[in-house]
XYZ file of C-alpha atoms in Angstrom:
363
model
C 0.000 0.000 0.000
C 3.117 2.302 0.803
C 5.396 1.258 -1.708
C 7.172 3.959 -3.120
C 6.389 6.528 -0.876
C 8.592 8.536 1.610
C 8.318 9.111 5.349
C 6.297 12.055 5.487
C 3.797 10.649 2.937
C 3.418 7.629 4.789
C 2.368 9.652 7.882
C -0.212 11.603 5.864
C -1.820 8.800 4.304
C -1.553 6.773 7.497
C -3.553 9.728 9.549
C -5.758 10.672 6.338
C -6.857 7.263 6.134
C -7.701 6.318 9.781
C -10.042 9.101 9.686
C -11.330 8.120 6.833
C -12.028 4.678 7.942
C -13.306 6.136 11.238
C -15.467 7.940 9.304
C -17.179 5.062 7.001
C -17.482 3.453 10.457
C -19.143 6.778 12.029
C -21.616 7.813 9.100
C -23.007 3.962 9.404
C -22.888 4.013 12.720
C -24.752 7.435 13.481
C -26.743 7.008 10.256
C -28.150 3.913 10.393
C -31.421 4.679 12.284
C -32.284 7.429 10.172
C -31.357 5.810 6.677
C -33.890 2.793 7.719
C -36.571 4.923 8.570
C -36.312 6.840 5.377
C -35.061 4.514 2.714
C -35.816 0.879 4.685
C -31.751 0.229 4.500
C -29.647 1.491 7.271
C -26.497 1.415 5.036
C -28.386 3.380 2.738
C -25.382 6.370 3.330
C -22.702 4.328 4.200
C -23.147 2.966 0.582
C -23.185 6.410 -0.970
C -20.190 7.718 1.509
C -18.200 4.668 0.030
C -19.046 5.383 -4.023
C -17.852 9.311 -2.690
C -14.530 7.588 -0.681
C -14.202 5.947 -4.448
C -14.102 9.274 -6.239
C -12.524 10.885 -3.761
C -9.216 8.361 -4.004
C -9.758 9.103 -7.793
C -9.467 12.724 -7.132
C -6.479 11.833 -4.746
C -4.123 9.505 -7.466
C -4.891 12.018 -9.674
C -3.738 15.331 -7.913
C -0.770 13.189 -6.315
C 0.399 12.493 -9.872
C 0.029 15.987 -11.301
C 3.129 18.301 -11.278
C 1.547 20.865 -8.552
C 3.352 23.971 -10.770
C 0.757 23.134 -13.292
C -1.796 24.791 -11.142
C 0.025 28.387 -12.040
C -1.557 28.216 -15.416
C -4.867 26.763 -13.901
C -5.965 29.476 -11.475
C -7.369 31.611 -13.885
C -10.079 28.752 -14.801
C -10.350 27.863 -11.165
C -11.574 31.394 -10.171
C -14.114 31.516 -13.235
C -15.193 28.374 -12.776
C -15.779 28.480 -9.093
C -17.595 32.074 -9.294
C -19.969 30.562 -12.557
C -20.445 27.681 -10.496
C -21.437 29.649 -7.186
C -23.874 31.815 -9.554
C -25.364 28.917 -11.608
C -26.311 27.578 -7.934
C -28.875 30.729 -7.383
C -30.643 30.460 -10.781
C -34.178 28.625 -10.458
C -33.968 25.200 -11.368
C -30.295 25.006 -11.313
C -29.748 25.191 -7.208
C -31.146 22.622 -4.614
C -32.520 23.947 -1.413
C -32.023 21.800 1.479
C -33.234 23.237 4.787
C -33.696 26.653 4.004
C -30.102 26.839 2.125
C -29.446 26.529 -2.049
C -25.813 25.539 -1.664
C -26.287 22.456 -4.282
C -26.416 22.273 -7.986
C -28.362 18.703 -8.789
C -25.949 16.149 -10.820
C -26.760 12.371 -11.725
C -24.538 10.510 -9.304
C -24.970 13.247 -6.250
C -25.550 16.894 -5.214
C -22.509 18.919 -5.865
C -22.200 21.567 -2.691
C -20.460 24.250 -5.223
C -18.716 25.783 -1.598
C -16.367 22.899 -1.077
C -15.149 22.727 -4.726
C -14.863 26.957 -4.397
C -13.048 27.030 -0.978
C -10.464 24.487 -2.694
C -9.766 26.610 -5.803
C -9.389 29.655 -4.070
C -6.535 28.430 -1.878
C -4.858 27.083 -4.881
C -5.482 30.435 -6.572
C -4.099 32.471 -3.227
C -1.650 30.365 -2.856
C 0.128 31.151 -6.790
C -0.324 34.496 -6.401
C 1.446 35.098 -3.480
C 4.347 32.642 -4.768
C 4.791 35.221 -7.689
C 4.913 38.073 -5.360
C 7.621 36.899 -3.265
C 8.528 40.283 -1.481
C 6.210 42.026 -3.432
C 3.096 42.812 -1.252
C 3.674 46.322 0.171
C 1.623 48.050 -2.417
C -1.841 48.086 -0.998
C -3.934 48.681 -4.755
C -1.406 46.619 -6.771
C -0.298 43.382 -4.829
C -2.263 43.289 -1.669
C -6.276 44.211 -2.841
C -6.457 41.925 -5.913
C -7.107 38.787 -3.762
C -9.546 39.902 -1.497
C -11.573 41.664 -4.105
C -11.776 38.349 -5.651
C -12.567 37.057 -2.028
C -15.076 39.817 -1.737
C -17.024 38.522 -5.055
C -16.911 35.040 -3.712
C -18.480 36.312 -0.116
C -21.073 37.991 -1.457
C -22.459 34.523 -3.422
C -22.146 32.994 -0.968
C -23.589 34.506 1.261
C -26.608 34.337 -1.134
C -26.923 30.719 -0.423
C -26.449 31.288 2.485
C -23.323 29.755 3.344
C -21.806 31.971 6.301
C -19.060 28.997 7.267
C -17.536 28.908 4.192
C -17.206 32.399 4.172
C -15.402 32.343 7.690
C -13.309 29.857 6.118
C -12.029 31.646 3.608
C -11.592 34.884 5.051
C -9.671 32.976 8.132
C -7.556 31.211 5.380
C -6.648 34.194 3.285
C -5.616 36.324 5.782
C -3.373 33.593 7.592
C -1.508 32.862 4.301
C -1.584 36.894 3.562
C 0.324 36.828 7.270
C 2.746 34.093 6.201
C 3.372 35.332 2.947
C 4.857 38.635 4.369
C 2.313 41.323 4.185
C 2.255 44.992 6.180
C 0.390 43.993 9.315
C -0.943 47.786 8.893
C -2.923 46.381 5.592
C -3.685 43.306 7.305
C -5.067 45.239 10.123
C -7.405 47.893 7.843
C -8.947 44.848 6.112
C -9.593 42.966 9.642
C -11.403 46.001 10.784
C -13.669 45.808 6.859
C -14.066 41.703 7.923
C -15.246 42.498 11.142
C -17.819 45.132 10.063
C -18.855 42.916 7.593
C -19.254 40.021 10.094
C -21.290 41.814 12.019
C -23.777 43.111 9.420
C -24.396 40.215 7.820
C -25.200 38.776 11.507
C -27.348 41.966 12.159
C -28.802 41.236 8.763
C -30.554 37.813 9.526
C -32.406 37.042 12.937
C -31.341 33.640 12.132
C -27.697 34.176 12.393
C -28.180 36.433 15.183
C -29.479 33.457 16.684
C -26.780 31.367 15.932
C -24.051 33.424 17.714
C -26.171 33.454 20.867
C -27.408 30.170 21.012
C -23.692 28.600 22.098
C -24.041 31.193 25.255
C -27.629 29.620 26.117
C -28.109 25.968 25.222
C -31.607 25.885 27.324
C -34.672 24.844 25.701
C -35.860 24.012 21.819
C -35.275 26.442 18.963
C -32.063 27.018 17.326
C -29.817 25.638 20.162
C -31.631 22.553 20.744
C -29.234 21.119 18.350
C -25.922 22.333 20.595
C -27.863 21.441 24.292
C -28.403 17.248 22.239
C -24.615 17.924 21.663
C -23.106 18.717 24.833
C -25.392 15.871 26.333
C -23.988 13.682 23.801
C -20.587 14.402 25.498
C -21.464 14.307 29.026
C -22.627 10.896 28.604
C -19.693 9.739 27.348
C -17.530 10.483 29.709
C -14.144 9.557 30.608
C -14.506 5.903 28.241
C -17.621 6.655 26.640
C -21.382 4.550 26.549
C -19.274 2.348 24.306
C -19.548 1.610 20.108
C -22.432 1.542 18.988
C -24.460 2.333 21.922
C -25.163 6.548 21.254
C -28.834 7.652 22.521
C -28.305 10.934 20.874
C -28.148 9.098 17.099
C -31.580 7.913 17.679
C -32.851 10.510 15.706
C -32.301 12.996 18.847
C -29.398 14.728 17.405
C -30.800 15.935 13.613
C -27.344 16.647 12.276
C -25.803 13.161 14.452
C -23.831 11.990 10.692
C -22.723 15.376 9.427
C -21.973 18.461 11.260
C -22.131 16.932 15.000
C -20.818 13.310 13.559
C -18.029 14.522 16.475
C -20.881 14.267 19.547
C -21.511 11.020 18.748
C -17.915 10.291 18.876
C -17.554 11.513 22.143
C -20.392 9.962 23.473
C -18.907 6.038 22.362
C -15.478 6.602 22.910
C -15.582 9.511 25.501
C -12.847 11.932 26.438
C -10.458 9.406 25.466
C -11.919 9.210 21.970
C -11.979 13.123 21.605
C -8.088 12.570 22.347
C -7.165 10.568 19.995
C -9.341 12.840 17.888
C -7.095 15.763 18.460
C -3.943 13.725 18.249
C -4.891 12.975 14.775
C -5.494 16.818 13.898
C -2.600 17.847 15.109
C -0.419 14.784 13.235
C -2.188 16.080 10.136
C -1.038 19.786 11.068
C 2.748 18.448 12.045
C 2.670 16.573 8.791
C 1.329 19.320 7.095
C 3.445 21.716 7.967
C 6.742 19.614 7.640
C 5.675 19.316 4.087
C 5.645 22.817 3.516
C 9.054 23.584 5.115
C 10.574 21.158 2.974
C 9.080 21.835 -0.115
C 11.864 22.614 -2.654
C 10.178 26.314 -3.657
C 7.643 28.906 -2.366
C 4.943 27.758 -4.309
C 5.279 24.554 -2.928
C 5.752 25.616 0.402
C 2.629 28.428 0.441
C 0.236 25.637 -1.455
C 1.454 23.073 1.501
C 0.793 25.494 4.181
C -2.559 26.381 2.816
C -3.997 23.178 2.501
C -2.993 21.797 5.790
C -4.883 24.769 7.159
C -7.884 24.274 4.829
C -8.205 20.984 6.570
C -7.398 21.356 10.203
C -9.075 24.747 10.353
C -12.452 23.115 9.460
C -11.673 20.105 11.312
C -11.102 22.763 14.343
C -14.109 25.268 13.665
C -16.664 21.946 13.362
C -14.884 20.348 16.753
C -15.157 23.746 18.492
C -18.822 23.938 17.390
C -20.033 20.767 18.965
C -18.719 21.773 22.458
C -19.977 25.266 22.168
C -16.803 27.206 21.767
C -18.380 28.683 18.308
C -21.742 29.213 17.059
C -23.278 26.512 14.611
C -21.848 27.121 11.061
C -23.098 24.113 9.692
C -19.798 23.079 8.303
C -18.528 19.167 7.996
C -15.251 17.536 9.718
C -13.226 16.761 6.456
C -13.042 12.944 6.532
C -15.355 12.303 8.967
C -18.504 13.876 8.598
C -21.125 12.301 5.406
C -20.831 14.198 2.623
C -19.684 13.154 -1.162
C -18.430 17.264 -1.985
C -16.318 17.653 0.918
C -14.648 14.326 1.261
C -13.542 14.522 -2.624
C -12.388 17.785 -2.019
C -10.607 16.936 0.939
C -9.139 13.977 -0.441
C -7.945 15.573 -3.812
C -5.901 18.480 -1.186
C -4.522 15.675 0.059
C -3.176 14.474 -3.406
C -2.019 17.938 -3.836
C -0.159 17.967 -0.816
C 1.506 14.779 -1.562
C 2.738 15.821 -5.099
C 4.486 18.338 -3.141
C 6.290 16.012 -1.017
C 7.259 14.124 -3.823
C 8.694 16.413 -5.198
C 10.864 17.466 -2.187
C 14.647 16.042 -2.370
């Protein structure tokens, strides 16, 4: 299975796949209940997380094997892709809506969540520009403003959906690599201040969101943080060991989101506080690996591209963790590997092949 591959890709694909076997395990597991009551099959999505695993190690081989400075003359399609792709998503007939969201454009095999495939491009596209401008970023118009303009365009659709975690996402992930690459802190800190505003109005906007952001400070009751108050019950019965496989109250159909966004509760509540460890000890082994990656990559594209997809993983994986204890408001955002979902685990898994065409490529 490892033949030909080095140290460091051995340790990614090692921790990449345990979560990813967790996570076939998981989606059954915390699925099963609902998928028989709806389609008279429990493995109903277990099946369909295994044809997306499928595609998904497609997407991997594929990105692994292609020469990651290819993706220099790419970005331009990327970006226009990614922006038709977000608009095509709010024409009638053209975008699914799924509890109260259009996020999803309808395809034969699956619904494609446009977000995931958009958050990807963009941190390839981020993460060539700032190669070419090694040194180059202290002209705010010229070398620091293109990107989040382009980021700007990308907010605004999609926070048409809505999609308000993907947005977070992105604006977390361009301004860390924006950090990293060498930019004034005093532009970093003007367009901080513009994120913040813009946070905050687009909270102020919706009573929904509004609700949101309170609800993790007051998990009494029904409504909007019903969902959380299931969660952190999930976790308190679990314990130091946990209730043991299998053997979750909260996946009987108490916890509505129990195989995607809070897959993590139900984690907690089998395997307890020593599950959520080993949890974390895989994030941060991705985020070691990652990282090591990009300090050895033998140029800056390599390195920035490295850098930015580790975080594009381990942020999410850290936002959605953080969520299901009630450090964050719900963002409705999936653990990459983990959670059900066919978009974000191809996604994931192609940033994975990306990152190990870097390594490869390292001496």
């Amino acid at each position: 299975m490892f033949y030909g591959l080095k140290r460091d890709e051995i340790v990614l694909m090692s921790v990449v796949g345990t979560l990813l076997c967790l996570g076939l395990l998981m989606v059954f597991n915390a699925s099963s209940i609902k998928a028989f009551n709806a389609y008279g099959q429990s493995s109903h999505y277990l099946l369909r997380q295994l044809i997306f695993a499928i595609l998904g190690g497609a997407a991997l081989f594929l990105c692994a094997r292609f020469d990651y400075h290819w993706w220099s003359k790419l970005t331009l399609p990327l970006v226009v892709v990614s922006i038709g792709l977000l608009v095509l998503v709010l024409v009638p007939g053209f975008g699914v809506n799924i509890k109260g969201a259009t996020r999803w454009i309808k395809t034969p095999l699956f619904n494609l969540q446009v977000s995931e495939f958009c958050k990807l491009s963009f941190v390839i596209y981020l993460s060539v520009y700032l190669a070419k401008r090694e040194g180059q970023l202290g002209d705010f118009k010229r070398d620091f403003l293109p990107p989040w303009i382009i980021l700007g365009v990308v907010i605004v659709l999609l926070m048409l959906e809505p999609d308000f975690g993907s947005s977070v996402v992105l604006g977390a992930l361009t301004f860390v690599l924006l950090f990293v690459a060498g930019a004034r802190l005093k532009h970093l800190a003007i367009l901080l201040a513009i994120g913040a505003a813009g946070v905050a109005v687009a909270i102020a906007g919706r009573g929904y969101r509004m609700d949101r952001v309170t609800s993790f400070l007051d998990v009494g009751g029904k409504g909007v943080s019903y969902q959380l108050k299931q969660s952190l019950i999930a976790y308190g019965a679990g314990g130091v060991q946990g209730v043991g496989a299998g053997n979750s109250v909260q996946k009987q159909l108490y916890l509505p989101e129990a195989y995607t966004d809070f897959i993590v509760a139900v984690w907690g509540e089998e395997f307890g506080f020593v599950g959520v460890i080993v949890l974390v000890v895989l994030i941060a082994a991705l985020l070691w690996i990652g990282l090591k990656i990009s300090r050895s990559a033998p140029d800056r594209l390599g390195s920035i591209l490295a850098f930015g997809l580790t975080l594009f993983l381990v942020l999410q994986m850290t936002i959605n963790f953080w969520v299901t204890l009630g450090l964050l408001p719900t963002k409705g955002l999936t653990f990459p590997f983990l959670s059900y979902g066919g978009s974000s685990l191809c996604v994931s898994l192609a940033a994975v092949g990306v990152l190990l065409n870097v390594s490869r490529q390292t001496r």
